[in-house]
Amino acid sequence: MNHTDKTPFLDLVTPHQELKDELSAVFSRALDTAGFIGGPMVEEFERGFAAYCTTQHCVGVGSGTDALRFALIAAGIGPGAIVLTVPNTFIATTEAISQAGARPEFIDIDERTYNLDPSKLAEYLDTDCMVDDQCGEVIHRKLGMPVKAVVPVHLYGQPADMDPILELAERYRLLVIEDACQAHGAEYFSRKSNCWKKAGSMGRAAAFSFYPGKNLGACGEAGAVTTNDGVLAQKIRMLRDHGQAKKYFHDVEGYNGRLDAIQAGILTVKLQHLPEWTECRREAAARYRELFVEAGAGELAPYEPEWAKAVYHLYVVRVPDREGLMRQLAEAGIGTGIHYPVPLHLQKAYSDLGHPKGSLPITERVASEILSLPMFPRLRAEQQSRIVQRVLESVAFPTV
Ligand SMILES: *Cc1c(COP(=O)(O)O)cnc(C)c1O
């Protein structure tokens, strides 16, 4: 194998080399002022990211997990409540639900978009639950607990089908918190409002992660909540800072969940480049599609509905012999990933929730066949040609 032919799954080095001077200046600025936590750099980023997401408020926090947890808690989710989400996501989604005191319950995904299937959400609410005549709450028949919220995940950078989700949420009075941790800048065409909407602007609030590998990544841990609800934003500002209304006056018990000034400064620099990076990801996705179509294997390209403008955090293909393909690509020096190999309801951590194998069949089937190919803004056309060639070879000549 020619060493120069190697393609990593993700290239985190190049973007930081490209911006080294601008990023280093952020460190100098923080060292000169010793303003390491909160302060003007955090406020500047919050204004910039709220504008980018077309929301009125953005609250910087310590991570995407903090963002989800604080949004749920601030919106009143706590012990005794059921919160619905998908089993095909990163565990942070359900950790936040459990850590808010609620019980996560799972709705299966759509086989083509890999996101929450609104018809399955409707089925769950209509048949597994009943509406209490007195309080108007939706109660799960078997568990006897109220369903209070739904957390749709815009997985892989593709928005979930929000119109029917929001409609059901309105009918059943559910709170909607978007998990937009993989979807910075993704857009959804709302047929109801007849306009495109940004991920993170459609629910009561949304959580973003700026983990280094995300489309907008810090040089460390960071996250944010976006919302148009000023009261909710204020509560989250308190929760992230030990429940303080002002220094040493604690209205509630909170958390240590603030955003570092250095990370905020880095994110402000990178936010200026995000539209260009997103464009590059979309071009790379279009190129992958073209290569698959030219080879008569167009079905390998991920499905992007006409109502979605995905930002391709991940580029996921689905093949019967996933392990074989992964091995063959690794031998060719091509990095891949699996997002995610074990559905959440089958994780050991959730064995006490009592969801047997077979209970969420689409997610289970998909989990054994999905593979994430290299995807990053500086992925080159010739690298993609080679990757696609190898994929086609492996699919045509499986090793098992
Ligand atoms: C990354 C991620 C999170 C958690 O974000 P952290 O910043 O790592 O806490 C939550 N949900 C999804 C879908 C993610 O991809």
PDB file of N, CA, C and O in Angstrom, residues 146-212:
ATOM      1  N   PRO A 146     -46.762   9.960  33.034  1.00  0.00           N
ATOM      2  CA  PRO A 146     -47.072  10.894  31.958  1.00  0.00           C
ATOM      3  C   PRO A 146     -45.918  11.058  30.969  1.00  0.00           C
ATOM      4  O   PRO A 146     -44.756  11.102  31.364  1.00  0.00           O
ATOM      5  N   VAL A 147     -46.255  11.141  29.675  1.00  0.00           N
ATOM      6  CA  VAL A 147     -45.267  11.445  28.644  1.00  0.00           C
ATOM      7  C   VAL A 147     -45.228  12.963  28.526  1.00  0.00           C
ATOM      8  O   VAL A 147     -46.241  13.596  28.244  1.00  0.00           O
ATOM      9  N   LYS A 148     -44.045  13.538  28.782  1.00  0.00           N
ATOM     10  CA  LYS A 148     -43.990  14.999  28.872  1.00  0.00           C
ATOM     11  C   LYS A 148     -43.233  15.664  27.729  1.00  0.00           C
ATOM     12  O   LYS A 148     -43.390  16.857  27.498  1.00  0.00           O
ATOM     13  N   ALA A 149     -42.353  14.913  27.095  1.00  0.00           N
ATOM     14  CA  ALA A 149     -41.501  15.583  26.099  1.00  0.00           C
ATOM     15  C   ALA A 149     -41.020  14.608  25.043  1.00  0.00           C
ATOM     16  O   ALA A 149     -41.054  13.387  25.244  1.00  0.00           O
ATOM     17  N   VAL A 150     -40.580  15.161  23.925  1.00  0.00           N
ATOM     18  CA  VAL A 150     -39.948  14.359  22.889  1.00  0.00           C
ATOM     19  C   VAL A 150     -38.660  15.063  22.472  1.00  0.00           C
ATOM     20  O   VAL A 150     -38.605  16.288  22.372  1.00  0.00           O
ATOM     21  N   VAL A 151     -37.617  14.252  22.293  1.00  0.00           N
ATOM     22  CA  VAL A 151     -36.315  14.783  21.867  1.00  0.00           C
ATOM     23  C   VAL A 151     -35.965  14.188  20.494  1.00  0.00           C
ATOM     24  O   VAL A 151     -35.376  13.109  20.410  1.00  0.00           O
ATOM     25  N   PRO A 152     -36.363  14.872  19.404  1.00  0.00           N
ATOM     26  CA  PRO A 152     -35.932  14.394  18.087  1.00  0.00           C
ATOM     27  C   PRO A 152     -34.447  14.710  17.901  1.00  0.00           C
ATOM     28  O   PRO A 152     -33.971  15.753  18.356  1.00  0.00           O
ATOM     29  N   VAL A 153     -33.741  13.774  17.278  1.00  0.00           N
ATOM     30  CA  VAL A 153     -32.300  13.956  17.052  1.00  0.00           C
ATOM     31  C   VAL A 153     -32.093  14.188  15.561  1.00  0.00           C
ATOM     32  O   VAL A 153     -32.587  13.408  14.743  1.00  0.00           O
ATOM     33  N   HIS A 154     -31.377  15.246  15.199  1.00  0.00           N
ATOM     34  CA  HIS A 154     -31.050  15.481  13.782  1.00  0.00           C
ATOM     35  C   HIS A 154     -29.739  14.742  13.491  1.00  0.00           C
ATOM     36  O   HIS A 154     -28.666  15.347  13.432  1.00  0.00           O
ATOM     37  N   LEU A 155     -29.866  13.417  13.322  1.00  0.00           N
ATOM     38  CA  LEU A 155     -28.666  12.582  13.286  1.00  0.00           C
ATOM     39  C   LEU A 155     -27.920  12.684  11.964  1.00  0.00           C
ATOM     40  O   LEU A 155     -28.536  12.818  10.907  1.00  0.00           O
ATOM     41  N   TYR A 156     -26.627  12.566  12.044  1.00  0.00           N
ATOM     42  CA  TYR A 156     -25.715  12.604  10.889  1.00  0.00           C
ATOM     43  C   TYR A 156     -25.736  13.963  10.177  1.00  0.00           C
ATOM     44  O   TYR A 156     -25.238  14.102   9.057  1.00  0.00           O
ATOM     45  N   GLY A 157     -26.387  14.971  10.782  1.00  0.00           N
ATOM     46  CA  GLY A 157     -26.485  16.279  10.119  1.00  0.00           C
ATOM     47  C   GLY A 157     -27.734  16.450   9.289  1.00  0.00           C
ATOM     48  O   GLY A 157     -27.874  17.424   8.568  1.00  0.00           O
ATOM     49  N   GLN A 158     -28.655  15.483   9.401  1.00  0.00           N
ATOM     50  CA  GLN A 158     -29.910  15.554   8.646  1.00  0.00           C
ATOM     51  C   GLN A 158     -31.076  15.865   9.587  1.00  0.00           C
ATOM     52  O   GLN A 158     -31.267  15.167  10.569  1.00  0.00           O
ATOM     53  N   PRO A 159     -31.864  16.915   9.274  1.00  0.00           N
ATOM     54  CA  PRO A 159     -32.955  17.255  10.193  1.00  0.00           C
ATOM     55  C   PRO A 159     -34.014  16.157  10.249  1.00  0.00           C
ATOM     56  O   PRO A 159     -34.312  15.524   9.237  1.00  0.00           O
ATOM     57  N   ALA A 160     -34.567  15.952  11.435  1.00  0.00           N
ATOM     58  CA  ALA A 160     -35.716  15.054  11.588  1.00  0.00           C
ATOM     59  C   ALA A 160     -36.930  15.730  10.939  1.00  0.00           C
ATOM     60  O   ALA A 160     -36.928  16.951  10.736  1.00  0.00           O
ATOM     61  N   ASP A 161     -37.947  14.939  10.614  1.00  0.00           N
ATOM     62  CA  ASP A 161     -39.140  15.474   9.950  1.00  0.00           C
ATOM     63  C   ASP A 161     -40.004  16.211  10.984  1.00  0.00           C
ATOM     64  O   ASP A 161     -40.874  15.629  11.624  1.00  0.00           O
ATOM     65  N   MET A 162     -39.730  17.505  11.160  1.00  0.00           N
ATOM     66  CA  MET A 162     -40.258  18.238  12.312  1.00  0.00           C
ATOM     67  C   MET A 162     -41.748  18.599  12.224  1.00  0.00           C
ATOM     68  O   MET A 162     -42.416  18.668  13.250  1.00  0.00           O
ATOM     69  N   ASP A 163     -42.293  18.836  11.038  1.00  0.00           N
ATOM     70  CA  ASP A 163     -43.714  19.232  10.951  1.00  0.00           C
ATOM     71  C   ASP A 163     -44.644  18.251  11.669  1.00  0.00           C
ATOM     72  O   ASP A 163     -45.367  18.651  12.584  1.00  0.00           O
ATOM     73  N   PRO A 164     -44.624  16.966  11.282  1.00  0.00           N
ATOM     74  CA  PRO A 164     -45.522  16.028  11.975  1.00  0.00           C
ATOM     75  C   PRO A 164     -45.154  15.829  13.446  1.00  0.00           C
ATOM     76  O   PRO A 164     -46.042  15.604  14.274  1.00  0.00           O
ATOM     77  N   ILE A 165     -43.871  15.953  13.786  1.00  0.00           N
ATOM     78  CA  ILE A 165     -43.465  15.804  15.192  1.00  0.00           C
ATOM     79  C   ILE A 165     -44.039  16.956  16.018  1.00  0.00           C
ATOM     80  O   ILE A 165     -44.622  16.769  17.084  1.00  0.00           O
ATOM     81  N   LEU A 166     -43.914  18.178  15.477  1.00  0.00           N
ATOM     82  CA  LEU A 166     -44.431  19.352  16.197  1.00  0.00           C
ATOM     83  C   LEU A 166     -45.957  19.319  16.290  1.00  0.00           C
ATOM     84  O   LEU A 166     -46.540  19.746  17.288  1.00  0.00           O
ATOM     85  N   GLU A 167     -46.591  18.790  15.235  1.00  0.00           N
ATOM     86  CA  GLU A 167     -48.049  18.696  15.245  1.00  0.00           C
ATOM     87  C   GLU A 167     -48.516  17.735  16.335  1.00  0.00           C
ATOM     88  O   GLU A 167     -49.445  18.030  17.091  1.00  0.00           O
ATOM     89  N   LEU A 168     -47.860  16.575  16.434  1.00  0.00           N
ATOM     90  CA  LEU A 168     -48.203  15.604  17.481  1.00  0.00           C
ATOM     91  C   LEU A 168     -47.929  16.192  18.860  1.00  0.00           C
ATOM     92  O   LEU A 168     -48.708  16.008  19.796  1.00  0.00           O
ATOM     93  N   ALA A 169     -46.809  16.903  18.966  1.00  0.00           N
ATOM     94  CA  ALA A 169     -46.437  17.503  20.246  1.00  0.00           C
ATOM     95  C   ALA A 169     -47.491  18.512  20.687  1.00  0.00           C
ATOM     96  O   ALA A 169     -47.837  18.600  21.865  1.00  0.00           O
ATOM     97  N   GLU A 170     -48.026  19.232  19.706  1.00  0.00           N
ATOM     98  CA  GLU A 170     -49.055  20.221  20.045  1.00  0.00           C
ATOM     99  C   GLU A 170     -50.336  19.508  20.490  1.00  0.00           C
ATOM    100  O   GLU A 170     -50.932  19.858  21.505  1.00  0.00           O
ATOM    101  N   ARG A 171     -50.692  18.472  19.727  1.00  0.00           N
ATOM    102  CA  ARG A 171     -51.927  17.757  20.045  1.00  0.00           C
ATOM    103  C   ARG A 171     -51.850  17.107  21.424  1.00  0.00           C
ATOM    104  O   ARG A 171     -52.807  17.102  22.185  1.00  0.00           O
ATOM    105  N   TYR A 172     -50.693  16.561  21.769  1.00  0.00           N
ATOM    106  CA  TYR A 172     -50.551  15.842  23.041  1.00  0.00           C
ATOM    107  C   TYR A 172     -49.840  16.682  24.112  1.00  0.00           C
ATOM    108  O   TYR A 172     -49.447  16.174  25.140  1.00  0.00           O
ATOM    109  N   ARG A 173     -49.680  17.955  23.820  1.00  0.00           N
ATOM    110  CA  ARG A 173     -49.050  18.908  24.758  1.00  0.00           C
ATOM    111  C   ARG A 173     -47.676  18.422  25.253  1.00  0.00           C
ATOM    112  O   ARG A 173     -47.400  18.373  26.458  1.00  0.00           O
ATOM    113  N   LEU A 174     -46.850  18.028  24.315  1.00  0.00           N
ATOM    114  CA  LEU A 174     -45.491  17.594  24.667  1.00  0.00           C
ATOM    115  C   LEU A 174     -44.493  18.720  24.382  1.00  0.00           C
ATOM    116  O   LEU A 174     -44.633  19.459  23.414  1.00  0.00           O
ATOM    117  N   LEU A 175     -43.510  18.791  25.230  1.00  0.00           N
ATOM    118  CA  LEU A 175     -42.412  19.720  25.011  1.00  0.00           C
ATOM    119  C   LEU A 175     -41.467  19.108  23.964  1.00  0.00           C
ATOM    120  O   LEU A 175     -41.252  17.901  23.969  1.00  0.00           O
ATOM    121  N   VAL A 176     -40.929  19.944  23.074  1.00  0.00           N
ATOM    122  CA  VAL A 176     -39.976  19.431  22.076  1.00  0.00           C
ATOM    123  C   VAL A 176     -38.612  20.089  22.287  1.00  0.00           C
ATOM    124  O   VAL A 176     -38.472  21.310  22.222  1.00  0.00           O
ATOM    125  N   ILE A 177     -37.614  19.265  22.594  1.00  0.00           N
ATOM    126  CA  ILE A 177     -36.231  19.742  22.687  1.00  0.00           C
ATOM    127  C   ILE A 177     -35.453  19.053  21.569  1.00  0.00           C
ATOM    128  O   ILE A 177     -35.368  17.822  21.543  1.00  0.00           O
ATOM    129  N   GLU A 178     -34.895  19.822  20.644  1.00  0.00           N
ATOM    130  CA  GLU A 178     -34.132  19.225  19.545  1.00  0.00           C
ATOM    131  C   GLU A 178     -32.728  18.843  20.020  1.00  0.00           C
ATOM    132  O   GLU A 178     -32.068  19.642  20.676  1.00  0.00           O
ATOM    133  N   ASP A 179     -32.291  17.645  19.647  1.00  0.00           N
ATOM    134  CA  ASP A 179     -30.881  17.307  19.800  1.00  0.00           C
ATOM    135  C   ASP A 179     -30.220  17.638  18.457  1.00  0.00           C
ATOM    136  O   ASP A 179     -30.277  16.848  17.507  1.00  0.00           O
ATOM    137  N   ALA A 180     -29.622  18.845  18.403  1.00  0.00           N
ATOM    138  CA  ALA A 180     -28.997  19.327  17.163  1.00  0.00           C
ATOM    139  C   ALA A 180     -27.477  19.199  17.245  1.00  0.00           C
ATOM    140  O   ALA A 180     -26.744  19.893  16.535  1.00  0.00           O
ATOM    141  N   CYS A 181     -27.014  18.281  18.101  1.00  0.00           N
ATOM    142  CA  CYS A 181     -25.574  18.154  18.356  1.00  0.00           C
ATOM    143  C   CYS A 181     -24.768  17.768  17.117  1.00  0.00           C
ATOM    144  O   CYS A 181     -23.558  17.958  17.082  1.00  0.00           O
ATOM    145  N   GLN A 182     -25.440  17.204  16.092  1.00  0.00           N
ATOM    146  CA  GLN A 182     -24.732  16.835  14.857  1.00  0.00           C
ATOM    147  C   GLN A 182     -25.208  17.683  13.676  1.00  0.00           C
ATOM    148  O   GLN A 182     -24.940  17.321  12.530  1.00  0.00           O
ATOM    149  N   ALA A 183     -25.912  18.774  13.924  1.00  0.00           N
ATOM    150  CA  ALA A 183     -26.646  19.412  12.817  1.00  0.00           C
ATOM    151  C   ALA A 183     -26.481  20.927  12.725  1.00  0.00           C
ATOM    152  O   ALA A 183     -27.410  21.629  12.317  1.00  0.00           O
ATOM    153  N   HIS A 184     -25.315  21.435  13.043  1.00  0.00           N
ATOM    154  CA  HIS A 184     -25.073  22.881  12.965  1.00  0.00           C
ATOM    155  C   HIS A 184     -25.329  23.391  11.552  1.00  0.00           C
ATOM    156  O   HIS A 184     -24.619  23.014  10.622  1.00  0.00           O
ATOM    157  N   GLY A 185     -26.355  24.209  11.399  1.00  0.00           N
ATOM    158  CA  GLY A 185     -26.613  24.823  10.092  1.00  0.00           C
ATOM    159  C   GLY A 185     -27.524  24.017   9.185  1.00  0.00           C
ATOM    160  O   GLY A 185     -27.873  24.481   8.096  1.00  0.00           O
ATOM    161  N   ALA A 186     -27.933  22.816   9.605  1.00  0.00           N
ATOM    162  CA  ALA A 186     -28.851  22.026   8.775  1.00  0.00           C
ATOM    163  C   ALA A 186     -30.182  22.764   8.656  1.00  0.00           C
ATOM    164  O   ALA A 186     -30.548  23.546   9.536  1.00  0.00           O
ATOM    165  N   GLU A 187     -30.885  22.534   7.527  1.00  0.00           N
ATOM    166  CA  GLU A 187     -32.155  23.223   7.331  1.00  0.00           C
ATOM    167  C   GLU A 187     -33.270  22.252   6.994  1.00  0.00           C
ATOM    168  O   GLU A 187     -33.040  21.217   6.386  1.00  0.00           O
ATOM    169  N   TYR A 188     -34.476  22.649   7.416  1.00  0.00           N
ATOM    170  CA  TYR A 188     -35.671  21.838   7.227  1.00  0.00           C
ATOM    171  C   TYR A 188     -36.723  22.681   6.550  1.00  0.00           C
ATOM    172  O   TYR A 188     -36.988  23.804   6.990  1.00  0.00           O
ATOM    173  N   PHE A 189     -37.314  22.168   5.475  1.00  0.00           N
ATOM    174  CA  PHE A 189     -38.397  22.918   4.847  1.00  0.00           C
ATOM    175  C   PHE A 189     -39.709  22.554   5.516  1.00  0.00           C
ATOM    176  O   PHE A 189     -40.203  21.430   5.397  1.00  0.00           O
ATOM    177  N   SER A 190     -40.272  23.522   6.251  1.00  0.00           N
ATOM    178  CA  SER A 190     -41.546  23.299   6.912  1.00  0.00           C
ATOM    179  C   SER A 190     -42.655  23.527   5.895  1.00  0.00           C
ATOM    180  O   SER A 190     -42.849  24.648   5.433  1.00  0.00           O
ATOM    181  N   ARG A 191     -43.375  22.439   5.556  1.00  0.00           N
ATOM    182  CA  ARG A 191     -44.484  22.572   4.612  1.00  0.00           C
ATOM    183  C   ARG A 191     -45.597  23.382   5.264  1.00  0.00           C
ATOM    184  O   ARG A 191     -46.349  24.075   4.607  1.00  0.00           O
ATOM    185  N   LYS A 192     -45.660  23.299   6.598  1.00  0.00           N
ATOM    186  CA  LYS A 192     -46.703  24.015   7.331  1.00  0.00           C
ATOM    187  C   LYS A 192     -46.476  25.533   7.246  1.00  0.00           C
ATOM    188  O   LYS A 192     -47.398  26.291   7.007  1.00  0.00           O
ATOM    189  N   SER A 193     -45.229  25.965   7.459  1.00  0.00           N
ATOM    190  CA  SER A 193     -44.929  27.406   7.420  1.00  0.00           C
ATOM    191  C   SER A 193     -44.475  27.850   6.037  1.00  0.00           C
ATOM    192  O   SER A 193     -44.246  29.043   5.827  1.00  0.00           O
ATOM    193  N   ASN A 194     -44.292  26.901   5.122  1.00  0.00           N
ATOM    194  CA  ASN A 194     -43.820  27.198   3.771  1.00  0.00           C
ATOM    195  C   ASN A 194     -42.499  27.975   3.757  1.00  0.00           C
ATOM    196  O   ASN A 194     -42.346  28.951   3.006  1.00  0.00           O
ATOM    197  N   CYS A 195     -41.563  27.543   4.602  1.00  0.00           N
ATOM    198  CA  CYS A 195     -40.240  28.182   4.577  1.00  0.00           C
ATOM    199  C   CYS A 195     -39.191  27.236   5.169  1.00  0.00           C
ATOM    200  O   CYS A 195     -39.530  26.277   5.868  1.00  0.00           O
ATOM    201  N   TRP A 196     -37.938  27.524   4.842  1.00  0.00           N
ATOM    202  CA  TRP A 196     -36.826  26.754   5.402  1.00  0.00           C
ATOM    203  C   TRP A 196     -36.545  27.220   6.816  1.00  0.00           C
ATOM    204  O   TRP A 196     -36.573  28.427   7.094  1.00  0.00           O
ATOM    205  N   LYS A 197     -36.251  26.272   7.712  1.00  0.00           N
ATOM    206  CA  LYS A 197     -35.924  26.620   9.098  1.00  0.00           C
ATOM    207  C   LYS A 197     -34.612  25.964   9.492  1.00  0.00           C
ATOM    208  O   LYS A 197     -34.327  24.844   9.090  1.00  0.00           O
ATOM    209  N   LYS A 198     -33.859  26.671  10.337  1.00  0.00           N
ATOM    210  CA  LYS A 198     -32.574  26.138  10.795  1.00  0.00           C
ATOM    211  C   LYS A 198     -32.778  25.109  11.904  1.00  0.00           C
ATOM    212  O   LYS A 198     -33.655  25.278  12.773  1.00  0.00           O
ATOM    213  N   ALA A 199     -31.979  24.067  11.884  1.00  0.00           N
ATOM    214  CA  ALA A 199     -31.942  23.136  13.012  1.00  0.00           C
ATOM    215  C   ALA A 199     -31.614  23.935  14.263  1.00  0.00           C
ATOM    216  O   ALA A 199     -30.744  24.802  14.238  1.00  0.00           O
ATOM    217  N   GLY A 200     -32.339  23.674  15.323  1.00  0.00           N
ATOM    218  CA  GLY A 200     -32.096  24.410  16.558  1.00  0.00           C
ATOM    219  C   GLY A 200     -33.052  25.569  16.750  1.00  0.00           C
ATOM    220  O   GLY A 200     -33.014  26.246  17.779  1.00  0.00           O
ATOM    221  N   SER A 201     -33.929  25.812  15.752  1.00  0.00           N
ATOM    222  CA  SER A 201     -34.864  26.944  15.878  1.00  0.00           C
ATOM    223  C   SER A 201     -36.308  26.474  15.889  1.00  0.00           C
ATOM    224  O   SER A 201     -37.222  27.279  15.867  1.00  0.00           O
ATOM    225  N   MET A 202     -36.531  25.151  15.920  1.00  0.00           N
ATOM    226  CA  MET A 202     -37.893  24.648  15.725  1.00  0.00           C
ATOM    227  C   MET A 202     -38.580  24.164  16.993  1.00  0.00           C
ATOM    228  O   MET A 202     -39.797  24.228  17.111  1.00  0.00           O
ATOM    229  N   GLY A 203     -37.820  23.662  17.947  1.00  0.00           N
ATOM    230  CA  GLY A 203     -38.406  23.193  19.204  1.00  0.00           C
ATOM    231  C   GLY A 203     -38.479  24.332  20.215  1.00  0.00           C
ATOM    232  O   GLY A 203     -38.171  25.478  19.900  1.00  0.00           O
ATOM    233  N   ARG A 204     -38.869  23.977  21.431  1.00  0.00           N
ATOM    234  CA  ARG A 204     -38.873  24.975  22.515  1.00  0.00           C
ATOM    235  C   ARG A 204     -37.432  25.415  22.789  1.00  0.00           C
ATOM    236  O   ARG A 204     -37.139  26.566  23.077  1.00  0.00           O
ATOM    237  N   ALA A 205     -36.522  24.459  22.640  1.00  0.00           N
ATOM    238  CA  ALA A 205     -35.096  24.745  22.773  1.00  0.00           C
ATOM    239  C   ALA A 205     -34.344  23.650  22.029  1.00  0.00           C
ATOM    240  O   ALA A 205     -34.942  22.642  21.646  1.00  0.00           O
ATOM    241  N   ALA A 206     -33.054  23.868  21.814  1.00  0.00           N
ATOM    242  CA  ALA A 206     -32.242  22.871  21.121  1.00  0.00           C
ATOM    243  C   ALA A 206     -30.861  22.815  21.750  1.00  0.00           C
ATOM    244  O   ALA A 206     -30.370  23.809  22.286  1.00  0.00           O
ATOM    245  N   ALA A 207     -30.249  21.628  21.667  1.00  0.00           N
ATOM    246  CA  ALA A 207     -28.912  21.438  22.226  1.00  0.00           C
ATOM    247  C   ALA A 207     -27.910  21.268  21.097  1.00  0.00           C
ATOM    248  O   ALA A 207     -28.151  20.522  20.146  1.00  0.00           O
ATOM    249  N   PHE A 208     -26.792  21.964  21.213  1.00  0.00           N
ATOM    250  CA  PHE A 208     -25.671  21.813  20.284  1.00  0.00           C
ATOM    251  C   PHE A 208     -24.436  21.370  21.053  1.00  0.00           C
ATOM    252  O   PHE A 208     -24.216  21.802  22.191  1.00  0.00           O
ATOM    253  N   SER A 209     -23.629  20.533  20.403  1.00  0.00           N
ATOM    254  CA  SER A 209     -22.338  20.143  20.965  1.00  0.00           C
ATOM    255  C   SER A 209     -21.245  20.759  20.104  1.00  0.00           C
ATOM    256  O   SER A 209     -21.370  20.817  18.883  1.00  0.00           O
ATOM    257  N   PHE A 210     -20.201  21.219  20.749  1.00  0.00           N
ATOM    258  CA  PHE A 210     -19.013  21.687  20.019  1.00  0.00           C
ATOM    259  C   PHE A 210     -17.807  20.810  20.362  1.00  0.00           C
ATOM    260  O   PHE A 210     -16.676  21.281  20.421  1.00  0.00           O
ATOM    261  N   TYR A 211     -18.063  19.553  20.606  1.00  0.00           N
ATOM    262  CA  TYR A 211     -17.001  18.556  20.753  1.00  0.00           C
ATOM    263  C   TYR A 211     -16.116  18.671  19.509  1.00  0.00           C
ATOM    264  O   TYR A 211     -16.612  18.949  18.417  1.00  0.00           O
ATOM    265  N   PRO A 212     -14.786  18.491  19.647  1.00  0.00           N
ATOM    266  CA  PRO A 212     -13.889  18.787  18.516  1.00  0.00           C
ATOM    267  C   PRO A 212     -14.282  18.186  17.167  1.00  0.00           C
ATOM    268  O   PRO A 212     -14.104  18.822  16.132  1.00  0.00           O
TER     269      PRO A 212
END
